[in-house]
Short mmCIF file of C-alpha atoms and ligand atoms in Angstrom, two decimals:
data_model
loop_
_atom_site.label_atom_id
_atom_site.label_comp_id
_atom_site.label_asym_id
_atom_site.label_seq_id
_atom_site.Cartn_x
_atom_site.Cartn_y
_atom_site.Cartn_z
CA MET A 200 0.00 0.00 0.00
CA ASN A 201 2.77 2.32 0.99
CA ILE A 202 4.57 1.50 -2.18
CA MET A 203 1.45 2.39 -4.24
CA ILE A 204 1.17 5.81 -2.60
CA LYS A 205 4.84 6.43 -3.23
CA LYS A 206 4.37 5.53 -6.88
CA HIS A 207 1.45 7.94 -7.23
CA THR A 208 3.37 10.76 -5.58
CA GLY A 209 6.23 10.11 -8.00
CA LEU A 210 3.94 10.24 -11.00
CA MET A 211 2.31 13.38 -9.70
CA ALA A 212 5.67 15.10 -9.32
CA THR A 213 6.63 14.15 -12.87
CA ALA A 214 3.31 15.49 -14.18
CA MET A 215 3.73 18.74 -12.24
CA ALA A 216 7.25 19.17 -13.59
CA ALA A 217 5.98 18.63 -17.12
CA VAL A 218 3.29 21.30 -16.65
CA THR A 219 5.87 23.76 -15.33
CA LEU A 220 8.09 23.01 -18.30
CA ILE A 221 5.28 23.63 -20.80
CA ALA A 222 4.41 26.92 -19.06
CA ALA A 223 8.04 28.02 -19.15
CA THR A 224 8.46 27.27 -22.84
CA SER A 225 5.19 28.88 -23.91
CA ALA A 226 6.23 32.17 -22.24
CA THR A 227 9.07 32.44 -24.76
CA ALA A 228 7.47 30.28 -27.47
CA ALA A 229 8.92 30.78 -30.91
CA THR A 230 6.71 32.67 -33.32
CA LYS A 231 6.56 31.02 -36.73
CA TRP A 232 5.91 33.26 -39.72
CA ASP A 233 5.10 31.75 -43.09
CA MET A 234 6.55 33.91 -45.87
CA PRO A 235 5.35 33.52 -49.46
CA THR A 236 7.81 34.67 -52.13
CA PRO A 237 7.12 34.75 -55.88
CA TYR A 238 10.36 33.53 -57.43
CA GLY A 239 12.34 30.30 -57.40
CA ASP A 240 15.42 29.32 -55.42
CA GLY A 241 18.02 30.07 -58.13
CA TYR A 242 17.39 33.82 -57.98
CA HIS A 243 19.54 36.21 -55.93
CA GLN A 244 16.25 37.62 -54.58
CA THR A 245 15.25 34.30 -53.02
CA ILE A 246 18.75 33.51 -51.78
CA ASN A 247 18.74 36.91 -50.08
CA VAL A 248 15.31 36.36 -48.51
CA ARG A 249 16.51 33.05 -47.07
CA ALA A 250 19.62 34.76 -45.65
CA PHE A 251 17.35 37.43 -44.13
CA ALA A 252 15.17 34.76 -42.47
CA SER A 253 18.25 33.01 -41.14
CA ASP A 254 19.70 36.28 -39.77
CA VAL A 255 16.43 36.95 -37.95
CA LYS A 256 16.36 33.46 -36.45
CA ILE A 257 19.95 33.73 -35.21
CA ALA A 258 19.55 37.28 -33.86
CA THR A 259 16.39 36.37 -31.94
CA ASP A 260 17.69 33.02 -30.63
CA GLY A 261 14.96 31.30 -32.59
CA GLU A 262 12.19 33.45 -31.14
CA LEU A 263 11.06 34.46 -34.63
CA ASP A 264 11.21 31.70 -37.22
CA ILE A 265 10.43 32.96 -40.74
CA VAL A 266 9.64 29.98 -42.97
CA VAL A 267 10.20 30.91 -46.63
CA HIS A 268 7.83 29.40 -49.22
CA SER A 269 9.54 30.29 -52.49
CA GLY A 270 8.42 30.00 -56.11
CA ALA A 271 4.82 31.16 -55.47
CA SER A 272 4.17 27.83 -53.74
CA LEU A 273 2.00 29.28 -50.95
CA PHE A 274 0.29 32.11 -52.85
CA LYS A 275 0.46 33.02 -56.52
CA HIS A 276 2.43 36.18 -57.08
CA PRO A 277 -0.54 38.53 -57.69
CA GLU A 278 -2.14 37.29 -54.43
CA ILE A 279 0.79 37.88 -52.08
CA HIS A 280 0.02 41.58 -51.47
CA ARG A 281 -3.53 40.88 -50.35
CA ALA A 282 -2.51 37.84 -48.31
CA VAL A 283 -0.19 40.00 -46.18
CA ARG A 284 -2.61 42.95 -46.07
CA THR A 285 -5.44 40.79 -44.77
CA GLY A 286 -3.18 39.00 -42.30
CA GLN A 287 -3.45 35.56 -43.93
CA VAL A 288 0.33 35.60 -43.69
CA PRO A 289 2.37 38.15 -41.71
CA ILE A 290 5.17 38.73 -44.23
CA GLY A 291 5.82 38.42 -47.97
CA GLU A 292 7.90 39.42 -50.96
CA MET A 293 6.67 40.80 -54.27
CA PHE A 294 7.63 42.71 -57.40
CA MET A 295 6.90 46.39 -56.81
CA GLY A 296 5.68 47.22 -60.32
CA ILE A 297 2.70 44.84 -60.00
CA LEU A 298 1.03 47.46 -57.79
CA GLY A 299 1.11 50.15 -60.50
CA ASN A 300 -2.67 50.21 -60.79
CA ASP A 301 -3.11 50.52 -57.00
CA ASP A 302 -0.92 53.60 -56.73
CA PRO A 303 1.09 55.30 -59.53
CA VAL A 304 4.06 55.58 -57.19
CA PHE A 305 4.78 51.89 -57.96
CA LYS A 306 4.84 52.52 -61.72
CA LEU A 307 7.99 54.53 -61.30
CA ASP A 308 9.88 51.28 -60.88
CA ASN A 309 9.37 50.20 -64.53
CA ILE A 310 9.74 53.39 -66.59
CA PRO A 311 12.30 52.98 -69.39
CA PHE A 312 15.54 54.92 -69.05
CA LEU A 313 14.62 56.82 -65.91
CA ALA A 314 17.31 54.82 -64.11
CA SER A 315 19.29 52.33 -66.13
CA ASP A 316 22.39 51.61 -64.04
CA PHE A 317 22.67 50.54 -60.42
CA ASP A 318 23.83 53.96 -59.15
CA GLN A 319 20.87 55.70 -60.77
CA ALA A 320 18.54 52.98 -59.55
CA LYS A 321 19.81 53.49 -56.00
CA ALA A 322 19.31 57.25 -56.26
CA LEU A 323 15.76 56.68 -57.56
CA TRP A 324 15.08 54.31 -54.68
CA ASP A 325 16.42 56.81 -52.13
CA ALA A 326 14.15 59.48 -53.66
CA SER A 327 11.03 57.28 -53.77
CA ARG A 328 11.38 55.16 -50.63
CA SER A 329 9.38 57.43 -48.29
CA ALA A 330 6.46 57.76 -50.76
CA ILE A 331 6.40 53.99 -51.22
CA GLN A 332 6.57 53.41 -47.47
CA ALA A 333 3.65 55.82 -46.99
CA SER A 334 1.61 54.05 -49.67
CA MET A 335 2.27 50.68 -48.04
CA ALA A 336 1.45 52.08 -44.59
CA SER A 337 -1.94 53.30 -45.84
CA ASN A 338 -2.70 49.61 -46.50
CA GLY A 339 -1.56 48.50 -43.05
CA LEU A 340 1.80 47.31 -44.35
CA GLN A 341 5.34 48.09 -43.37
CA LEU A 342 8.07 48.00 -45.98
CA LEU A 343 11.20 46.22 -44.76
CA TYR A 344 13.59 46.36 -47.71
CA ALA A 345 13.85 46.48 -51.51
CA VAL A 346 16.39 44.81 -53.79
CA PRO A 347 16.93 45.34 -57.53
CA TRP A 348 16.85 42.94 -60.44
CA PRO A 349 19.50 43.04 -63.13
CA PRO A 350 18.75 45.58 -65.91
CA GLN A 351 15.96 44.56 -68.29
CA GLY A 352 16.57 43.58 -71.92
CA PHE A 353 14.60 42.23 -74.89
CA TYR A 354 14.22 38.55 -75.75
CA THR A 355 13.25 38.02 -79.39
CA GLN A 356 13.60 35.34 -82.00
CA GLU A 357 15.00 37.69 -84.67
CA ALA A 358 17.71 40.32 -84.18
CA ILE A 359 16.30 43.79 -83.48
CA SER A 360 18.00 46.97 -84.64
CA LYS A 361 15.11 49.46 -84.51
CA ILE A 362 11.79 49.64 -82.66
CA ALA A 363 9.89 48.77 -85.82
CA ASP A 364 11.35 45.28 -85.36
CA LEU A 365 9.26 44.91 -82.20
CA LYS A 366 6.03 45.92 -83.92
CA GLY A 367 3.38 43.21 -84.02
CA LEU A 368 5.17 40.90 -81.57
CA LYS A 369 3.26 39.17 -78.79
CA MET A 370 5.03 40.72 -75.83
CA ARG A 371 4.98 39.34 -72.32
CA ALA A 372 4.05 41.97 -69.70
CA TYR A 373 4.63 41.70 -65.95
CA SER A 374 3.17 45.01 -64.72
CA PRO A 375 0.80 47.77 -65.88
CA THR A 376 3.83 49.82 -66.99
CA THR A 377 5.24 47.04 -69.16
CA SER A 378 1.78 46.59 -70.74
CA ARG A 379 1.81 50.29 -71.60
CA LEU A 380 5.31 49.97 -73.05
CA ALA A 381 4.22 47.07 -75.25
CA VAL A 382 1.33 49.17 -76.58
CA LEU A 383 3.67 52.08 -77.37
CA LEU A 384 5.91 49.60 -79.20
CA GLU A 385 2.85 48.54 -81.21
CA SER A 386 3.20 45.01 -79.90
CA THR A 387 0.47 43.08 -78.06
CA PRO A 388 0.92 42.74 -74.29
CA THR A 389 -0.10 39.63 -72.37
CA THR A 390 0.50 39.37 -68.64
CA VAL A 391 2.35 36.17 -67.81
CA GLN A 392 3.91 35.31 -64.44
CA VAL A 393 7.39 33.80 -64.35
CA PRO A 394 6.36 30.17 -63.69
CA GLU A 395 4.15 30.25 -66.81
CA ILE A 396 6.70 31.77 -69.23
CA PRO A 397 7.75 28.47 -70.88
CA GLN A 398 4.13 27.38 -71.45
CA ALA A 399 3.22 30.84 -72.79
CA PHE A 400 6.06 30.69 -75.33
CA GLY A 401 5.30 27.07 -76.10
CA ALA A 402 1.63 27.79 -76.76
CA GLY A 403 2.45 30.88 -78.87
CA ILE A 404 0.71 33.25 -76.44
CA ILE A 405 3.92 35.31 -76.38
CA ASN A 406 6.92 35.41 -78.70
CA ALA A 407 8.96 38.16 -77.02
CA MET A 408 9.61 39.55 -73.55
CA ILE A 409 11.57 42.19 -71.68
CA THR A 410 13.11 40.99 -68.45
CA SER A 411 16.42 40.28 -66.74
CA PRO A 412 19.05 37.71 -67.70
CA SER A 413 18.00 35.99 -64.44
CA THR A 414 14.50 35.32 -65.68
CA GLY A 415 15.86 34.43 -69.10
CA VAL A 416 17.97 31.73 -67.47
CA SER A 417 15.29 30.47 -65.06
CA SER A 418 12.75 30.16 -67.88
CA GLN A 419 15.35 28.71 -70.29
CA ALA A 420 14.55 31.37 -72.84
CA TRP A 421 16.91 29.71 -75.35
CA ASP A 422 14.29 27.02 -75.91
CA PHE A 423 12.06 29.68 -77.51
CA VAL A 424 14.04 32.72 -78.70
CA HIS A 425 17.55 33.31 -79.95
CA HIS A 426 18.43 36.97 -79.22
CA TYR A 427 18.95 38.83 -75.97
CA THR A 428 19.37 42.56 -76.68
CA ASP A 429 20.94 44.17 -73.63
CA VAL A 430 19.14 47.54 -73.72
CA GLN A 431 19.28 47.99 -69.89
CA ALA A 432 15.99 49.85 -69.96
CA TRP A 433 15.28 49.91 -66.23
CA ILE A 434 16.20 48.22 -62.96
CA PRO A 435 13.04 47.13 -61.16
CA LYS A 436 12.86 45.97 -57.57
CA ASN A 437 11.29 43.40 -55.30
CA MET A 438 10.16 44.44 -51.85
CA VAL A 439 9.76 42.54 -48.60
CA PHE A 440 7.02 43.81 -46.33
CA VAL A 441 5.10 42.89 -43.18
CA ASN A 442 1.60 43.26 -41.90
CA SER A 443 1.97 46.22 -39.50
CA LYS A 444 -0.23 44.67 -36.81
CA ALA A 445 1.69 41.41 -36.88
CA PHE A 446 4.92 43.36 -36.62
CA LYS A 447 3.69 45.34 -33.59
CA ARG A 448 2.77 42.10 -31.83
CA LEU A 449 6.45 41.13 -31.74
CA ASP A 450 8.53 41.97 -28.65
CA ALA A 451 10.46 45.21 -29.02
CA ASP A 452 13.83 43.45 -29.22
CA VAL A 453 12.52 41.08 -31.90
CA GLN A 454 11.20 44.05 -33.90
CA SER A 455 14.65 45.64 -33.72
CA ALA A 456 16.28 42.40 -34.86
CA VAL A 457 13.94 42.23 -37.88
CA LEU A 458 14.70 45.83 -38.86
CA ALA A 459 18.45 45.28 -38.50
CA ALA A 460 18.32 42.10 -40.61
CA ALA A 461 16.21 43.94 -43.22
CA SER A 462 18.72 46.75 -43.51
CA LYS A 463 21.52 44.20 -43.88
CA ALA A 464 19.49 42.31 -46.53
CA GLU A 465 18.98 45.49 -48.53
CA THR A 466 22.72 46.24 -48.63
CA ARG A 467 23.57 42.61 -49.43
CA GLY A 468 20.87 42.38 -52.11
CA TRP A 469 22.11 45.42 -54.03
CA GLU A 470 25.57 43.87 -54.12
CA MET A 471 24.20 40.46 -55.13
CA ALA A 472 22.29 42.02 -58.05
CA ILE A 473 25.53 43.16 -59.69
CA GLU A 474 27.01 39.67 -59.58
CA GLU A 475 23.66 38.16 -60.62
CA THR A 476 23.75 40.35 -63.75
CA ARG A 477 27.22 39.12 -64.72
CA VAL A 478 26.60 35.44 -64.01
CA LYS A 479 23.16 35.19 -65.61
CA THR A 480 24.11 37.20 -68.73
CA GLN A 481 26.96 34.71 -69.17
CA GLY A 482 24.41 31.94 -68.60
CA LEU A 483 22.38 33.13 -71.60
CA ALA A 484 25.49 33.09 -73.80
CA ASP A 485 26.59 29.69 -72.47
CA ASN A 486 23.26 28.28 -73.54
CA GLY A 487 23.63 29.50 -77.10
CA MET A 488 21.75 32.79 -77.05
CA ALA A 489 23.12 35.72 -79.01
CA VAL A 490 23.75 38.40 -76.36
CA VAL A 491 23.75 41.63 -78.37
CA GLN A 492 24.41 45.27 -77.67
CA PRO A 493 21.61 47.53 -78.94
CA THR A 494 22.07 49.85 -81.90
CA ALA A 495 22.16 53.60 -81.23
CA GLU A 496 18.95 53.91 -83.27
CA LEU A 497 17.09 51.39 -81.10
CA GLN A 498 18.27 53.07 -77.89
CA ALA A 499 17.29 56.55 -79.11
CA SER A 500 13.76 55.41 -80.00
CA LEU A 501 13.35 53.54 -76.72
CA LYS A 502 14.51 56.61 -74.81
CA ALA A 503 11.87 58.69 -76.61
CA ILE A 504 9.21 56.19 -75.54
CA GLY A 505 10.63 56.33 -72.01
CA ALA A 506 10.26 60.13 -72.04
CA THR A 507 6.61 59.77 -73.13
CA MET A 508 5.99 57.31 -70.31
CA ALA A 509 7.73 59.55 -67.75
CA ALA A 510 5.50 62.44 -68.85
CA GLU A 511 2.36 60.28 -68.59
CA TRP A 512 3.51 59.18 -65.17
CA ALA A 513 4.12 62.75 -63.99
CA THR A 514 0.52 63.66 -64.86
CA GLU A 515 -0.82 60.61 -63.06
CA ALA A 516 1.41 60.89 -59.99
CA GLY A 517 0.74 64.59 -59.35
CA ASP A 518 2.44 66.31 -56.40
CA THR A 519 3.87 63.11 -54.94
CA GLY A 520 5.46 62.32 -58.28
CA ALA A 521 6.82 65.84 -58.70
CA ALA A 522 8.43 65.73 -55.25
CA ILE A 523 10.10 62.38 -56.00
CA MET A 524 11.45 63.59 -59.34
CA ALA A 525 12.76 66.84 -57.83
CA ASP A 526 14.60 64.81 -55.20
CA TYR A 527 15.91 62.29 -57.76
CA GLN A 528 17.22 64.93 -60.12
CA LYS A 529 19.12 66.74 -57.34
N1 PCA B 118 12.25 39.14 -63.46
C1 PCA B 118 10.90 39.20 -62.98
C2 PCA B 118 10.72 40.61 -62.56
C3 PCA B 118 11.82 41.38 -63.17
C4 PCA B 118 12.76 40.36 -63.61
O1 PCA B 118 13.88 40.57 -64.03
C5 PCA B 118 9.92 38.86 -64.05
O2 PCA B 118 10.29 38.75 -65.21
O3 PCA B 118 8.73 38.73 -63.75
#
C-alpha cells in the first residue's frame, strides 16, 4: 500500500514538472511566420530572402522563425500583397511594379531609361522610398527592404536593330507599366507570371519579352528565342514587407532584430544584383543565345518612348510624383 502511494506521488511530481516546463516554454514560445515569395530558389532575390530569415532566427535566438515558401508555392504572385494585407500571412515578398494600378508611385519602378544603371537605380530608390513606405502604410503594411533585379533587356527570335522590329510581336508583360510599353511599341501585351513563361512561349501566347538575364535563365529562354538585346531599360525591384499589426505584436527586441536584418538584406541584395547580372548574362550566352548590344537607333527610340511614359507618369502621380522627381534629379 505504501509503495502504491509512493508511486502515485512520484507520477504526480513528474506530471507537475511537465506542466511547469510547458508553461516556461510557452512564455518564450517561438513565433513562426510563413513567408510567401514569388520567385524560385536560383534567384539572388530568393537567396537573399533566405539569408534574411536566417539572420532573424539567429539574432532572436529562434524566437522568430520565418519559414520561406519560395516560387509562389504558398500564394500566386498577384495574391501575395492581399494575403499580407489581410493577415493571412504576416510577411511576404513581391515585385513592386505589379502594384502600378493601385498607386502610380509603384509605376515609377518600370519606366524605361529613368534609371538604367545601379547607381541611378539606387538614387531613384532613395528618392522614392518614403512615398512607397507611406503608400504601403496606408494599407496596413510596413516595408522592410527592396532589392533590384539586373537591368531589363529584350528577348526576341530575330535580331532587333530598330523599334519597328518589335512591332506586331506578342510581348509578355509583368506590370501595368510594361503593358503600356508594349502598346507604345505597337506590340500586343499579355501578362504572364514567371512560372508560366515556358508554357506561354510554347503555346504561342507570347513570342517576345523584356526581363532580366535571371529570368531568361530560369525560364530557359533559349528554348524559344535566340536573341537577348541588352538595352538595360530599367532596374526594377522586389520588396519585402510585413503586416503592421503582426509586426507590432512582436517583442520590441525582436522588432529591432527584424529591422536590423532587413537593412543588412537590402545592402547585401544590391551587391548580389551586380554579380547576378554578370553570371546570368553569361548563362544566356553559355546556352547559345546571341547576347547583343543595342544599336544607337534602337536606344534613341526607346529613350523617346521612355520620355513619353515619364510624362504620362508625372501627370498621373501629381504632387507626390513631382516631389520624387525633384529629389531624384538633385
Ligand atoms: N524578373 C521578374 C521581374 C523582373 C525580372 O527581371 C519577371 O520577369 O517577372
